[in-house]
Tab-separated table of C-alpha atoms in Angstrom:
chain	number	residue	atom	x	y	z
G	1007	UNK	CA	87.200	67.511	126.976
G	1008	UNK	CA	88.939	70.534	125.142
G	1009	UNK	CA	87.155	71.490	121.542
G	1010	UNK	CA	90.304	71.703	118.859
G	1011	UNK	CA	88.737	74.363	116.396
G	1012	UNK	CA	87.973	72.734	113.273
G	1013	UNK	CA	89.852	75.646	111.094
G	1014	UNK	CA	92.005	75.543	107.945
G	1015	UNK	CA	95.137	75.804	110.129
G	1016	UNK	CA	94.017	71.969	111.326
G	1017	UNK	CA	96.069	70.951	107.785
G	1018	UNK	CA	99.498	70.723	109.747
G	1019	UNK	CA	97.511	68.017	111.744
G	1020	UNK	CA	96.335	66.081	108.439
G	1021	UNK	CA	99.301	63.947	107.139
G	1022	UNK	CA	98.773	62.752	103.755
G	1023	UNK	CA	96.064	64.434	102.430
G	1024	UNK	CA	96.820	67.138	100.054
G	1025	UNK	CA	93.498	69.067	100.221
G	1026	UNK	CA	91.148	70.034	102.930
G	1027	UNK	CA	87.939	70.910	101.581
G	1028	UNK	CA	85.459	73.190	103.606
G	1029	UNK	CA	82.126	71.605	103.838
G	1030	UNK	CA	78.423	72.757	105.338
G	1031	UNK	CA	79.588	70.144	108.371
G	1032	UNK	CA	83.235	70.695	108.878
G	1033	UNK	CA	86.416	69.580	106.385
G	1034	UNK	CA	87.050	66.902	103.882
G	1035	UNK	CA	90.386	65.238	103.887
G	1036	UNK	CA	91.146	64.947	99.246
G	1037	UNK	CA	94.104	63.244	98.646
G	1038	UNK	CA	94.492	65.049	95.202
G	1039	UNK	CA	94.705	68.736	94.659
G	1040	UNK	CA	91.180	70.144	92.952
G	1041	UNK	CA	92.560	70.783	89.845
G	1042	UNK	CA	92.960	67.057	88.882
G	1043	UNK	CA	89.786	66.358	89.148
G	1044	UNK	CA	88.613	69.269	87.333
G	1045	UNK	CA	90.919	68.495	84.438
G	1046	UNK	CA	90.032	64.797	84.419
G	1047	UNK	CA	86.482	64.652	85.364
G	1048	UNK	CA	86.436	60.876	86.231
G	1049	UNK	CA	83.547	59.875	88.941
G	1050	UNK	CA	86.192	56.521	89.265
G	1051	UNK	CA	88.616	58.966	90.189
G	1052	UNK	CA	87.047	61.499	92.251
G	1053	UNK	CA	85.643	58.840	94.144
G	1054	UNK	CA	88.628	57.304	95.343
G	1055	UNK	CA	90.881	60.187	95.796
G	1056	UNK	CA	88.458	61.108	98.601
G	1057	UNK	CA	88.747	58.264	100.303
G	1058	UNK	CA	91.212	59.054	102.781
G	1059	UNK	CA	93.632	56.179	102.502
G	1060	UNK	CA	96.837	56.635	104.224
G	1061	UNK	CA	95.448	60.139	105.697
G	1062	UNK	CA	95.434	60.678	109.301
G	1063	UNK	CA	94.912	63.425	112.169
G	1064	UNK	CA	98.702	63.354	113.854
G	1065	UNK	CA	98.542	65.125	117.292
G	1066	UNK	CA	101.837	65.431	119.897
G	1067	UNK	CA	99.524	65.803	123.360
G	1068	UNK	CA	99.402	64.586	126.869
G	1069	UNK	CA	95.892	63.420	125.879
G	1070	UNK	CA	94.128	59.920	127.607
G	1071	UNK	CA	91.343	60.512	125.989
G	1072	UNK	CA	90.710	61.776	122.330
G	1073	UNK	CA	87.234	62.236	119.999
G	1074	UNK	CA	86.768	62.462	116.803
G	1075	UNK	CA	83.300	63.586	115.320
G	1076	UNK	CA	82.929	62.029	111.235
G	1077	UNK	CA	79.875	62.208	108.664
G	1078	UNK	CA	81.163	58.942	106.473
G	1079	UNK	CA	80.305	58.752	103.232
G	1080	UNK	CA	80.185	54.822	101.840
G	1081	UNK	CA	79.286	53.362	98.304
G	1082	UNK	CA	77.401	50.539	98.567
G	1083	UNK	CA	75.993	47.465	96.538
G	1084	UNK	CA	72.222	46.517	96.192
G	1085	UNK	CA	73.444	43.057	95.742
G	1086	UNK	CA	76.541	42.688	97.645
G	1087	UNK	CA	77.630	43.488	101.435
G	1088	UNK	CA	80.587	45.779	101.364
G	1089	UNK	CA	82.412	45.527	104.941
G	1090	UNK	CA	82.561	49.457	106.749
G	1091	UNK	CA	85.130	51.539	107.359
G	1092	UNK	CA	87.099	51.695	110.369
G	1093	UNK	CA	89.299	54.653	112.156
G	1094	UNK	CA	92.443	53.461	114.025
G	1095	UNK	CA	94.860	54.115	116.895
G	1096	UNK	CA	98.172	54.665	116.471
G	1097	UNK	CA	100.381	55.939	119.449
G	1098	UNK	CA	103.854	56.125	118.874
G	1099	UNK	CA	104.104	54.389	116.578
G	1100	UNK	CA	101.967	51.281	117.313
G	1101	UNK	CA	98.312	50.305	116.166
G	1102	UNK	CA	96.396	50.366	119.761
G	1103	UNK	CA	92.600	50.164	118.748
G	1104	UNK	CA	90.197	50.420	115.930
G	1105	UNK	CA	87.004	51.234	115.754
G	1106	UNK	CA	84.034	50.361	112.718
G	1107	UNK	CA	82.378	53.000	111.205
G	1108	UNK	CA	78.238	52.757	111.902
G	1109	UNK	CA	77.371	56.335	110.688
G	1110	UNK	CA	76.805	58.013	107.983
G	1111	UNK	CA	75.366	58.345	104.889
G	1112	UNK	CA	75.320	55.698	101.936
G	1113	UNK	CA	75.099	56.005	97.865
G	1114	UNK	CA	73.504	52.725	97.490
G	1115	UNK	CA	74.165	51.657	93.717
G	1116	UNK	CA	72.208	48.876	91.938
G	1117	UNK	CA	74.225	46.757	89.786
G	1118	UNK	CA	71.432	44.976	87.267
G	1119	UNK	CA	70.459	48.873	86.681
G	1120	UNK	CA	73.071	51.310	87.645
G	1121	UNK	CA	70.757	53.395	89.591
G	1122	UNK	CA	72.179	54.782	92.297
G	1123	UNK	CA	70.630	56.610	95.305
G	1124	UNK	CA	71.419	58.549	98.521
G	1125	UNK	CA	70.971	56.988	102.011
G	1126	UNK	CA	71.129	59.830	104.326
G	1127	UNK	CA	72.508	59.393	107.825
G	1128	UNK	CA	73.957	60.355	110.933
G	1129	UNK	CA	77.456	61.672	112.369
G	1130	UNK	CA	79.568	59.368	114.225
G	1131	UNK	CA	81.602	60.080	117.559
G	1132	UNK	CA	84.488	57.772	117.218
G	1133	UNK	CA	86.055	57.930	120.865
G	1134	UNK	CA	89.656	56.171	122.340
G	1135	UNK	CA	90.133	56.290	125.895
G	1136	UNK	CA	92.863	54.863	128.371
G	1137	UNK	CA	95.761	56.088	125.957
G	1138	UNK	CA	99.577	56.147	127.352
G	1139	UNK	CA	100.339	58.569	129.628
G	1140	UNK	CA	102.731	61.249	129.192
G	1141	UNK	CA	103.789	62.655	126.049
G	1142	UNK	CA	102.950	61.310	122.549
G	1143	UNK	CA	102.136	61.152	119.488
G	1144	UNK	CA	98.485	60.188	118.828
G	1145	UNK	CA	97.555	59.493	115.069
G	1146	UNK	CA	93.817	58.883	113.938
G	1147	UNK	CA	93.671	57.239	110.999
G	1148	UNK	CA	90.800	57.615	108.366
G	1149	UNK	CA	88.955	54.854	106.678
G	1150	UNK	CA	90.811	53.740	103.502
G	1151	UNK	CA	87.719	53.025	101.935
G	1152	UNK	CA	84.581	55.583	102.770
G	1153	UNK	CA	85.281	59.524	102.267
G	1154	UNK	CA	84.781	61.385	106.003
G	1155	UNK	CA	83.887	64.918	106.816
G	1156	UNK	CA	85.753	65.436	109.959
G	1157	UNK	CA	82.733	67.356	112.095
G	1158	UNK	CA	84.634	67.760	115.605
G	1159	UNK	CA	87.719	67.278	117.396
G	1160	UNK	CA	88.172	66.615	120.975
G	1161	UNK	CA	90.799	65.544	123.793
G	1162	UNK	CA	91.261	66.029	127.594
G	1163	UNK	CA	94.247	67.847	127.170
G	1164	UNK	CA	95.971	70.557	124.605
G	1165	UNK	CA	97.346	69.495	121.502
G	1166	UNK	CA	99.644	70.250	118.577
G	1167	UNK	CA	100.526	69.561	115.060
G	1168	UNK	CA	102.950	66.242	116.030
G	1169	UNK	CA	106.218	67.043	114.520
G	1170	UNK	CA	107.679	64.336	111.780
G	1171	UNK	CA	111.149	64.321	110.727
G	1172	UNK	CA	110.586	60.925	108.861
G	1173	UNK	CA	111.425	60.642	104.948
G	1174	UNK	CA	108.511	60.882	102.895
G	1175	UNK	CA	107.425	58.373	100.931
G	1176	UNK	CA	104.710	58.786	98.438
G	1177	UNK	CA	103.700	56.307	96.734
G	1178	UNK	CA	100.926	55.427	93.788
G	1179	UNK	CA	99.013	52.670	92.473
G	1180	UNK	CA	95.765	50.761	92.118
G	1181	UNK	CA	93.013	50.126	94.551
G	1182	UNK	CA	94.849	47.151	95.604
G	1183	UNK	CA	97.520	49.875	96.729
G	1184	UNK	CA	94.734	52.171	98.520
G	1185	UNK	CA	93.791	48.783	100.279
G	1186	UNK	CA	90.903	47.186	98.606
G	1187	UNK	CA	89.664	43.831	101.431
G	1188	UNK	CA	92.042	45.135	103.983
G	1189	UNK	CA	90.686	45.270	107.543
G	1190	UNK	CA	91.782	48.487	108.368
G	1191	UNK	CA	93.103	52.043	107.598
G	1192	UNK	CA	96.423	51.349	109.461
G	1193	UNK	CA	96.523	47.742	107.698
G	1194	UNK	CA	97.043	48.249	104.242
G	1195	UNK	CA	99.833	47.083	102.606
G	1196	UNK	CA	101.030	50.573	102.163
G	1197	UNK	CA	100.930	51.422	105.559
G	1198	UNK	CA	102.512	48.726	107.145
G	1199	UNK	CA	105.484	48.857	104.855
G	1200	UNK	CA	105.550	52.716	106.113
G	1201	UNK	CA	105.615	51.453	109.764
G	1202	UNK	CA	107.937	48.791	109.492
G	1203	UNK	CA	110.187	51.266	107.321
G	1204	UNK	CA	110.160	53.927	109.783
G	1205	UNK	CA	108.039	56.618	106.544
G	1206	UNK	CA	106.052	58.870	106.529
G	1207	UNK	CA	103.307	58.006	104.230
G	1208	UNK	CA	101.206	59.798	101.630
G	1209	UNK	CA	99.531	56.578	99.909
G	1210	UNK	CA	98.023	57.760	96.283
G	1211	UNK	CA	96.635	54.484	95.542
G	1212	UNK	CA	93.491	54.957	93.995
G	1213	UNK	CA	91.025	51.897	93.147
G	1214	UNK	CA	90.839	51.344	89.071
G	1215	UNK	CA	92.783	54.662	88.579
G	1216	UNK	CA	96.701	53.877	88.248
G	1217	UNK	CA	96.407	54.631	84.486
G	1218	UNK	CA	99.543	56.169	83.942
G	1219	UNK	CA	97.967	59.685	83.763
G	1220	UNK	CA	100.159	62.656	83.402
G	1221	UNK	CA	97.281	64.481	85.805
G	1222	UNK	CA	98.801	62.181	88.561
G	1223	UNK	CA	102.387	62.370	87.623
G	1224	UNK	CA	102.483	65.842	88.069
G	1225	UNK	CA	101.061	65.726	91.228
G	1226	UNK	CA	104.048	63.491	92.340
G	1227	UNK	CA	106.532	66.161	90.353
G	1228	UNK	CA	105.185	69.006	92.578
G	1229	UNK	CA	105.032	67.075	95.955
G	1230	UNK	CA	107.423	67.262	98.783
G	1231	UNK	CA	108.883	63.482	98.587
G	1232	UNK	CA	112.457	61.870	99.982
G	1233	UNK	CA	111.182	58.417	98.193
G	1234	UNK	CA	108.542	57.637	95.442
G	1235	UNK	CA	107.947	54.016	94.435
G	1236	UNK	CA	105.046	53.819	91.701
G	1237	UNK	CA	102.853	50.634	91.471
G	1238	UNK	CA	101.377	50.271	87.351
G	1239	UNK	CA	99.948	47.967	85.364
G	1240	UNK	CA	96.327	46.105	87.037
G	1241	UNK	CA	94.127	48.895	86.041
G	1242	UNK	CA	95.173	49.153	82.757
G	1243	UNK	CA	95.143	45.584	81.796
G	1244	UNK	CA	91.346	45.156	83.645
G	1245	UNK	CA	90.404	48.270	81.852
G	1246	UNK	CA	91.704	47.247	78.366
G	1247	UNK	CA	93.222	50.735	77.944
G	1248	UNK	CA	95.940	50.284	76.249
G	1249	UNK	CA	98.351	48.335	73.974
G	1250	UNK	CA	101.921	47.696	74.829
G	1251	UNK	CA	103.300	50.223	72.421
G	1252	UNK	CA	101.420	53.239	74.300
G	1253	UNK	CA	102.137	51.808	77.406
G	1254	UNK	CA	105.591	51.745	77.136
G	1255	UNK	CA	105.573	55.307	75.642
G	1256	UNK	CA	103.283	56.657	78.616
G	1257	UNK	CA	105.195	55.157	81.130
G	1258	UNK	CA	108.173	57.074	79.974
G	1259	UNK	CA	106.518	60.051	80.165
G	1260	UNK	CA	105.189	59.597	83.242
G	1261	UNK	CA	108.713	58.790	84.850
G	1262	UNK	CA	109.810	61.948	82.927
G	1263	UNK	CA	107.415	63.758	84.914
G	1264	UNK	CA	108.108	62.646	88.363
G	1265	UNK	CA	111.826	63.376	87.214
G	1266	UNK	CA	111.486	67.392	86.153
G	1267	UNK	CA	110.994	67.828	90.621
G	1268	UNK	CA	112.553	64.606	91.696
G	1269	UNK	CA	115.606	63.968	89.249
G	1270	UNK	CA	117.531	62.051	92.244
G	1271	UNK	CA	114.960	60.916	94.501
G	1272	UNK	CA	114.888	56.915	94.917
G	1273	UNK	CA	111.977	56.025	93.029
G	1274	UNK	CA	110.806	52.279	92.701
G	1275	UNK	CA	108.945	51.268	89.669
G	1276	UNK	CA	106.997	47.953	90.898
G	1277	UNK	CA	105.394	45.431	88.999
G	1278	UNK	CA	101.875	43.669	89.383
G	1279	UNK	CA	101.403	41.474	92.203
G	1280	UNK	CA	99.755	37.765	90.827
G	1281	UNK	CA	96.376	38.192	90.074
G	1282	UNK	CA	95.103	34.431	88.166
G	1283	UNK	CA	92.487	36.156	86.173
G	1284	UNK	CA	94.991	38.304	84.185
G	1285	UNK	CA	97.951	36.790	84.188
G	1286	UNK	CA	97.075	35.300	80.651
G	1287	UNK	CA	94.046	36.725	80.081
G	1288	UNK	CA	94.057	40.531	78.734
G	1289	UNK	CA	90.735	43.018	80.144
G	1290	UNK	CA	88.375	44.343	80.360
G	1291	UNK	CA	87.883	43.201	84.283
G	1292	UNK	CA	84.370	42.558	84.985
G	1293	UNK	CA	82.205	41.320	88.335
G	1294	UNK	CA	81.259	37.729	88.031
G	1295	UNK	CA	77.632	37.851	87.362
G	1296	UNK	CA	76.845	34.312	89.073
G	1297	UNK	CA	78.644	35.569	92.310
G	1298	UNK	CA	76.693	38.338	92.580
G	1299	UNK	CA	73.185	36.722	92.419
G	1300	UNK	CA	74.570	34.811	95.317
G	1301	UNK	CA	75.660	38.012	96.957
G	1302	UNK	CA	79.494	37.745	96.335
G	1303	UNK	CA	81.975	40.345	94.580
G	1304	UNK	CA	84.209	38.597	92.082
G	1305	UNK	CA	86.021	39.050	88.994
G	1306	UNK	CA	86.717	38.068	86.100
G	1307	UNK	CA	88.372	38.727	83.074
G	1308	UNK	CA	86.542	39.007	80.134
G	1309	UNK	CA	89.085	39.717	77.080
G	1310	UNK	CA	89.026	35.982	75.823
G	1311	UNK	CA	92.546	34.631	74.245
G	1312	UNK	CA	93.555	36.766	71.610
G	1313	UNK	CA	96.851	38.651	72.235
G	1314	UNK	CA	97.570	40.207	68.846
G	1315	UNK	CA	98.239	43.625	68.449
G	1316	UNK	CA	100.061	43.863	71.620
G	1317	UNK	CA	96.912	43.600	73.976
G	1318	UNK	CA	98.073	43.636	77.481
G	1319	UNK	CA	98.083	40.495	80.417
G	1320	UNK	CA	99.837	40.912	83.545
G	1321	UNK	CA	103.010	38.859	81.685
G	1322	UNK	CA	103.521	41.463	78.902
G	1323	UNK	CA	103.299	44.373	81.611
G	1324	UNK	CA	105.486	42.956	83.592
G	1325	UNK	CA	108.603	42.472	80.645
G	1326	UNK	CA	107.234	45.863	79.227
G	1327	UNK	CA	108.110	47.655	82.549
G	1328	UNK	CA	111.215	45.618	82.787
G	1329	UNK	CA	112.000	47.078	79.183
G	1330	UNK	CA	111.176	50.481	79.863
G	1331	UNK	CA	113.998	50.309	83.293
G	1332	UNK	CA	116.610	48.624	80.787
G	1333	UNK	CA	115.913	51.598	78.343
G	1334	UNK	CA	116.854	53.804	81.387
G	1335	UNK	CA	120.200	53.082	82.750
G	1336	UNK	CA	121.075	56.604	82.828
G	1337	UNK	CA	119.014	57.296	85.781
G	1338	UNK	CA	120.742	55.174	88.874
G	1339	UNK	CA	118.175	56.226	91.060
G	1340	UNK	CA	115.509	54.327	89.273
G	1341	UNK	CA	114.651	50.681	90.427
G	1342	UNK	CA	112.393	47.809	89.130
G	1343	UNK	CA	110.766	45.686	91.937
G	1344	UNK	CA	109.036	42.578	90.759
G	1345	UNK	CA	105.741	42.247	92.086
G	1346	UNK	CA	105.567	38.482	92.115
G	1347	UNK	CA	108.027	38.670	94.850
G	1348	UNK	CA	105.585	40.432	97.055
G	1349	UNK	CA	102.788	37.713	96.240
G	1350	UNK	CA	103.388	35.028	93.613
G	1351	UNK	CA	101.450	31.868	92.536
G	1352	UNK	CA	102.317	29.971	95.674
G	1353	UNK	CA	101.537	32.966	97.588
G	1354	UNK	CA	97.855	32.709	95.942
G	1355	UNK	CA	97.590	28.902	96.758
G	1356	UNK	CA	98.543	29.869	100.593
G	1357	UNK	CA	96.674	32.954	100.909
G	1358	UNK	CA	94.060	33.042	97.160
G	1359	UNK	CA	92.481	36.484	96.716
G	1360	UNK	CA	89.169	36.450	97.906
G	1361	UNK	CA	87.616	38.505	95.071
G	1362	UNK	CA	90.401	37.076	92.671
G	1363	UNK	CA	91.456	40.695	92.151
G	1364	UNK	CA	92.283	41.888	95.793
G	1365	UNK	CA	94.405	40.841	98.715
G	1366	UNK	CA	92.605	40.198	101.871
G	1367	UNK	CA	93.814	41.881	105.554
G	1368	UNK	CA	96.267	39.006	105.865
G	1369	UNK	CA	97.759	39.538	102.525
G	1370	UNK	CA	98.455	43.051	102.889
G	1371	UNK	CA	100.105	42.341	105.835
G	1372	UNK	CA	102.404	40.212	103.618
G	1373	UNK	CA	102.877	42.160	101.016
G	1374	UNK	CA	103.676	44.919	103.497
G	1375	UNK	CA	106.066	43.382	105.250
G	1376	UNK	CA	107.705	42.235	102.063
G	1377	UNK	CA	107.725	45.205	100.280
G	1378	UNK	CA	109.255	46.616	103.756
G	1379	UNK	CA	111.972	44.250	103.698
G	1380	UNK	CA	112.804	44.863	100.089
G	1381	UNK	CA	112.648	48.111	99.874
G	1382	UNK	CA	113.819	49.640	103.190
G	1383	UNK	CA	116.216	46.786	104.361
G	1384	UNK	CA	119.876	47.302	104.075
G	1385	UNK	CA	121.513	47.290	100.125
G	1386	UNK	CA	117.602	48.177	99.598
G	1387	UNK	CA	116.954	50.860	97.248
G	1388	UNK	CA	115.115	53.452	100.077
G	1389	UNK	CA	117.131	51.941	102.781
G	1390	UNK	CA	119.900	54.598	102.439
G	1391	UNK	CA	117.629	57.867	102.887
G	1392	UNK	CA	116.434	55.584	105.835
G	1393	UNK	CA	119.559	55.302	107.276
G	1394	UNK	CA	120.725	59.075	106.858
G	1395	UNK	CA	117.673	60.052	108.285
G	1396	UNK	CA	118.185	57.859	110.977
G	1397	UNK	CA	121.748	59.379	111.751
């Protein structure tokens, strides 16, 4: 096996990350630059945006066999089981293997008391062998849902950044976006939209932070992007955070934002998927306290029934966001994409989120292949830069 230096000049390998932060064991994929999390402060945040969703090593090698060395870091539950991580196989294109995370260290929170502590643990060699011969592209992609210090790279034959003349899409939303009950990195709903869409995906979904911050919209301004679709409206219902009035008004300014770099790039404005708990019932979210004494994550919301004032439900987002595309019909770039046509009430009787708040791995699939068609298919409103880049 050939050792690939583990050297700042390994970021033309990382796709979808925008930070690579040097560590005491090796590098740590961020998917937002420093600054925002300086500026904002959030643990939430900072949390998630180190989770490496949509973030993967992309090699173009002759390589049957490749290793990857990670130190995971997890958050964990006293009360509740959360399922691992997991590191896929991609070759060309196609999802070939995955394999769990066991390693590892753990920041094992307590929910009755909000202590948290530190589980210390090992590395964890994550290893693919019998891979296509000949030339390839190999992609490794990290867990959606555990932050990873990449320790060591390894293959049994040279490699190379893998070129990529896909469009980039970047898109942002909620954890249900960075792939909250999904199986695996490669299977969130993001990602196999990308795949069936023929994108190259940075995913800046980040669990219970789409709050229509301008911190974020600039980081979509400055970013290279050929499409942007932007997913709002869950977190700040199940937060409370808002009213309609200063929703509206934010979400203006957070399209402006996007606009100063991208003033003709197709950008998507989508619309909460069906989540029961919220529909009619305004935040904030909370975890079911009787499911967790019987070791089960589940929300619920806890805002009761009054909607004066312009307190937010999943129905009022929805013809708010609708309101704010109508009040834009100077911009013909700009498109609204109902969620509910990506999972809808009889999509929650067929396939009911498990947690009432999050799709599970066969949902994202869905949704995926949904948003894939919608969005990417022909008359759809990325499928042009698809097509040219196609050509």
């Amino acid at each position: 096996m050939i050792d690939v230096p583990l050297t700042p000049d390994l970021a033309a390998t990382v796709r979808g990350a925008a930070e690579l932060e040097r560590t005491a064991r090796g590098l740590r994929p961020h998917r937002l630059p420093a600054w925002v999390g300086r500026q904002l402060g959030d643990p939430q945040l900072l949390a998630m945006e180190a989770q490496p969703s949509g973030v993967r090593v992309a090699l173009a090698t002759t390589a049957t066999a490749v290793e990857l060395v990670v130190h995971p870091t997890r958050l964990a539950y006293r009360q509740v089981d959360r399922p691992r991580g997991a590191v896929d196989l991609v070759v060309d294109g196609a999802v070939l293997a995955s394999q769990p995370l066991t390693g590892g260290d753990a920041v094992e929170t307590d929910l009755a008391t909000g202590a948290s502590a530190l589980l210390p643990g090992d590395p964890q060699t994550v290893a693919f062998t019998g891979l296509p011969a000949g030339e390839k592209v190999v992609e490794l992609w990290l867990p959606h849902n555990e932050s990873v210090e990449l320790v060591a790279l390894r293959a049994d034959a040279p490699v190379r950044p893998a070129p990529d003349d896909r469009p980039v899409w970047l898109h942002h939303g909620s954890s249900i976006s960075q792939g909250s009950n999904a199986a695996t990195p490669a299977g969130t709903w993001p990602a196999v939209a990308a795949r069936l869409g023929g994108a190259d995906l940075r995913n800046l979904g980040l669990g219970g932070s789409a709050l229509v911050d301008q911190a974020t919209a600039r980081v979509v301004r400055d970013a290279p992007a050929d499409l942007i679709s932007v997913a709002l409206g869950i977190n700040v219902v199940n937060l409370d955070g808002m009213r309609r009035r200063t929703f509206e008004s934010a979400v203006h300014g957070f399209l402006d934002t996007i606009r100063d770099g991208h003033p003709d790039t197709p950008l998507v404005l989508l619309t909460p998927i069906f989540c029961g708990i919220h529909e009619d019932t305004p935040g904030p979210g909370a975890f079911d306290v009787a499911a967790l004494a019987a070791g089960r994550a589940q929300f619920v919301a806890a805002g009761g029934s009054d909607l004066s004032n312009g307190r937010l439900t999943l129905r009022v987002v929805r013809d708010a966001l609708a309101a704010v595309v109508g009040r834009r019909a100077d911009d013909p770039h700009l498109h609204l994409l109902d969620g509910l046509s990506l999972y809808g009430a009889a999509d929650a009787d067929a396939h009911p989120l498990p947690d009432a708040l999050h799709p599970d791995a066969a949902t994202h699939r869905l949704i995926g292949e949904r948003f894939a068609a919608s969005a990417f298919g022909a008359g759809g409103p990325f499928g042009g830069v698809r097509a040219r880049a196609a050509d």
